[in-house]
Tab-separated table of C-alpha atoms in Angstrom:
chain	number	residue	atom	x	y	z
A	29	MET	CA	0.000	0.000	0.000
A	30	GLN	CA	2.808	2.381	0.859
A	31	ASP	CA	4.480	1.666	-2.503
A	32	GLU	CA	1.254	2.630	-4.271
A	33	GLN	CA	1.085	5.927	-2.391
A	34	GLN	CA	4.721	6.661	-3.182
A	35	TYR	CA	4.100	5.780	-6.820
A	36	GLN	CA	1.153	8.182	-6.940
A	37	GLN	CA	3.279	10.883	-5.333
A	38	LEU	CA	6.054	10.264	-7.871
A	39	LEU	CA	3.562	10.415	-10.722
A	40	MET	CA	2.148	13.674	-9.355
A	41	GLN	CA	5.624	15.202	-9.110
A	42	TYR	CA	6.445	14.199	-12.672
A	43	GLN	CA	3.157	15.759	-13.768
A	44	GLN	CA	4.191	18.970	-11.980
A	45	LEU	CA	7.494	18.897	-13.867
A	46	LYS	CA	5.661	18.380	-17.158
A	47	ASN	CA	3.294	21.264	-16.423
A	48	GLY	CA	6.297	23.384	-15.473
A	49	SER	CA	7.973	22.592	-18.801
A	50	GLU	CA	4.841	23.678	-20.624
A	51	ASN	CA	4.704	26.891	-18.580
A	52	ILE	CA	8.367	27.603	-19.286
A	53	SER	CA	7.701	27.108	-22.988
A	54	ALA	CA	4.903	29.681	-22.838
A	55	MET	CA	7.180	32.092	-20.951
A	56	ILE	CA	9.863	31.702	-23.605
A	57	ASP	CA	7.278	32.362	-26.320
A	58	ASN	CA	6.232	35.529	-24.450
A	59	GLU	CA	9.899	36.499	-23.960
A	60	ASP	CA	9.469	36.416	-20.178
A	61	PHE	CA	12.960	35.024	-19.668
A	62	ASP	CA	13.383	36.144	-16.046
A	63	SER	CA	10.335	34.186	-14.911
A	64	ALA	CA	11.399	31.177	-16.965
A	65	ILE	CA	14.860	31.182	-15.377
A	66	ASP	CA	13.367	31.504	-11.886
A	67	MET	CA	11.068	28.576	-12.555
A	68	ILE	CA	13.923	26.467	-13.928
A	69	LYS	CA	16.001	27.131	-10.805
A	70	HIS	CA	13.165	26.127	-8.471
A	71	ARG	CA	12.503	22.841	-10.299
A	72	GLU	CA	15.943	21.385	-9.609
A	73	GLN	CA	14.974	20.077	-6.165
A	74	LEU	CA	11.861	18.429	-7.590
A	75	PHE	CA	13.972	16.649	-10.231
A	76	LEU	CA	16.348	15.388	-7.541
A	77	ASN	CA	13.456	14.220	-5.376
A	78	CYS	CA	11.954	12.285	-8.295
A	79	LYS	CA	15.310	10.707	-9.050
A	80	CYS	CA	15.697	9.513	-5.446
A	81	MET	CA	12.150	8.200	-5.230
A	82	ARG	CA	12.537	6.349	-8.491
A	83	ARG	CA	15.782	4.748	-7.367
A	84	TYR	CA	14.285	3.213	-4.217
A	85	LEU	CA	10.709	2.576	-5.296
A	86	GLU	CA	9.886	-0.865	-6.643
A	87	LEU	CA	7.593	-0.322	-9.612
A	88	THR	CA	5.452	-2.848	-11.413
A	89	PRO	CA	6.015	-3.122	-15.176
A	90	THR	CA	2.810	-1.156	-15.804
A	91	GLN	CA	3.858	1.591	-13.402
A	92	GLN	CA	7.319	1.644	-14.970
A	93	LYS	CA	5.797	2.134	-18.443
A	94	GLU	CA	3.628	4.988	-17.191
A	95	ILE	CA	6.576	6.689	-15.492
A	96	ASP	CA	8.794	6.195	-18.548
A	97	LYS	CA	6.100	7.727	-20.754
A	98	ILE	CA	5.797	10.908	-18.696
A	99	VAL	CA	9.593	11.177	-18.348
A	100	GLU	CA	9.904	10.987	-22.145
A	101	GLU	CA	7.240	13.697	-22.530
A	102	ILE	CA	9.185	15.913	-20.115
A	103	ARG	CA	12.409	15.213	-22.010
A	104	GLU	CA	10.798	16.238	-25.322
A	105	LEU	CA	9.359	19.427	-23.810
A	106	GLU	CA	12.725	20.333	-22.299
A	107	LEU	CA	14.533	19.716	-25.595
A	108	ASN	CA	12.019	21.944	-27.382
A	109	ASN	CA	12.593	24.654	-24.765
A	110	ILE	CA	16.347	24.382	-25.291
A	111	LYS	CA	15.911	24.662	-29.066
A	112	LYS	CA	13.713	27.748	-28.651
A	113	LEU	CA	16.307	29.372	-26.412
A	114	GLU	CA	19.147	28.529	-28.794
A	115	LYS	CA	17.202	29.966	-31.731
A	116	GLY	CA	16.509	33.155	-29.771
A	117	ARG	CA	20.154	33.412	-28.741
A	118	ASP	CA	21.268	33.048	-32.371
A	119	GLU	CA	18.820	35.749	-33.477
A	120	VAL	CA	20.036	38.120	-30.750
A	121	LEU	CA	23.667	37.402	-31.620
A	122	ALA	CA	23.035	38.106	-35.322
A	123	GLU	CA	21.284	41.378	-34.462
A	124	LEU	CA	24.096	42.360	-32.090
A	125	THR	CA	26.721	41.710	-34.764
A	126	LYS	CA	24.760	43.796	-37.253
A	127	THR	CA	24.413	46.624	-34.744
A	128	GLN	CA	28.116	46.524	-33.878
A	129	LYS	CA	29.044	46.790	-37.566
A	130	SER	CA	26.690	49.740	-38.014
A	131	GLN	CA	28.118	51.416	-34.936
A	132	LYS	CA	31.651	50.902	-36.183
A	133	ILE	CA	30.794	52.501	-39.526
A	134	GLN	CA	28.953	55.339	-37.782
A	135	ASN	CA	31.925	56.009	-35.505
A	136	ALA	CA	34.375	56.001	-38.405
A	137	TYR	CA	32.395	58.024	-40.948
A	138	GLY	CA	29.649	59.751	-38.999
A	139	ASN	CA	31.626	62.732	-37.802
A	140	GLY	CA	31.046	64.662	-41.028
A	141	TYR	CA	34.545	64.263	-42.361
A	142	SER	CA	36.604	61.486	-43.780
A	143	SER	CA	40.265	61.116	-43.102
A	144	GLY	CA	40.727	58.588	-45.875
A	145	ASN	CA	40.895	55.544	-43.592
A	146	MET	CA	39.047	52.337	-44.311
A	147	VAL	CA	37.073	50.518	-41.632
A	148	ASN	CA	37.307	46.747	-41.399
A	149	ILE	CA	33.794	45.615	-40.475
A	150	GLN	CA	34.845	41.955	-40.466
A	151	GLU	CA	36.361	42.338	-36.979
C-alpha cells in the first residue's frame, strides 16, 4: 500500500514537472525570460526528489511504463525549450553583430569628415 502511495506521489511530481515545462515554454514564447529562469532554478529540487524516489521505489512493469512515458514527454518538452532558447540566442547574436558593424561605420564616418581611412567591419 505504501508503494502505491509513493508511486502516486512520484507520478504527481512528474506531472508537476511536465506542467512546469509547458509553462516555461509559454514564458519563452512571451519572452518572459526572467520568470522562466526563476522557474527552472526552483525545479531542480523536484527533479532530484523524483530521481531519489525512483531509485528506491519498486515499480510494477505497468507503473514503470507509465513513469517512462511521462519522463519521455518531459524530455521532449525540455529539448524543445532548449531549441527555442538557442534559436533566440542566435537571433540576438546576429542582431548584435549587425548593430556593432553599423556602430563601427557610424563612428568612423559619422563625424562629417573622412580622413581617408578604411574601416574593417569583419572584426
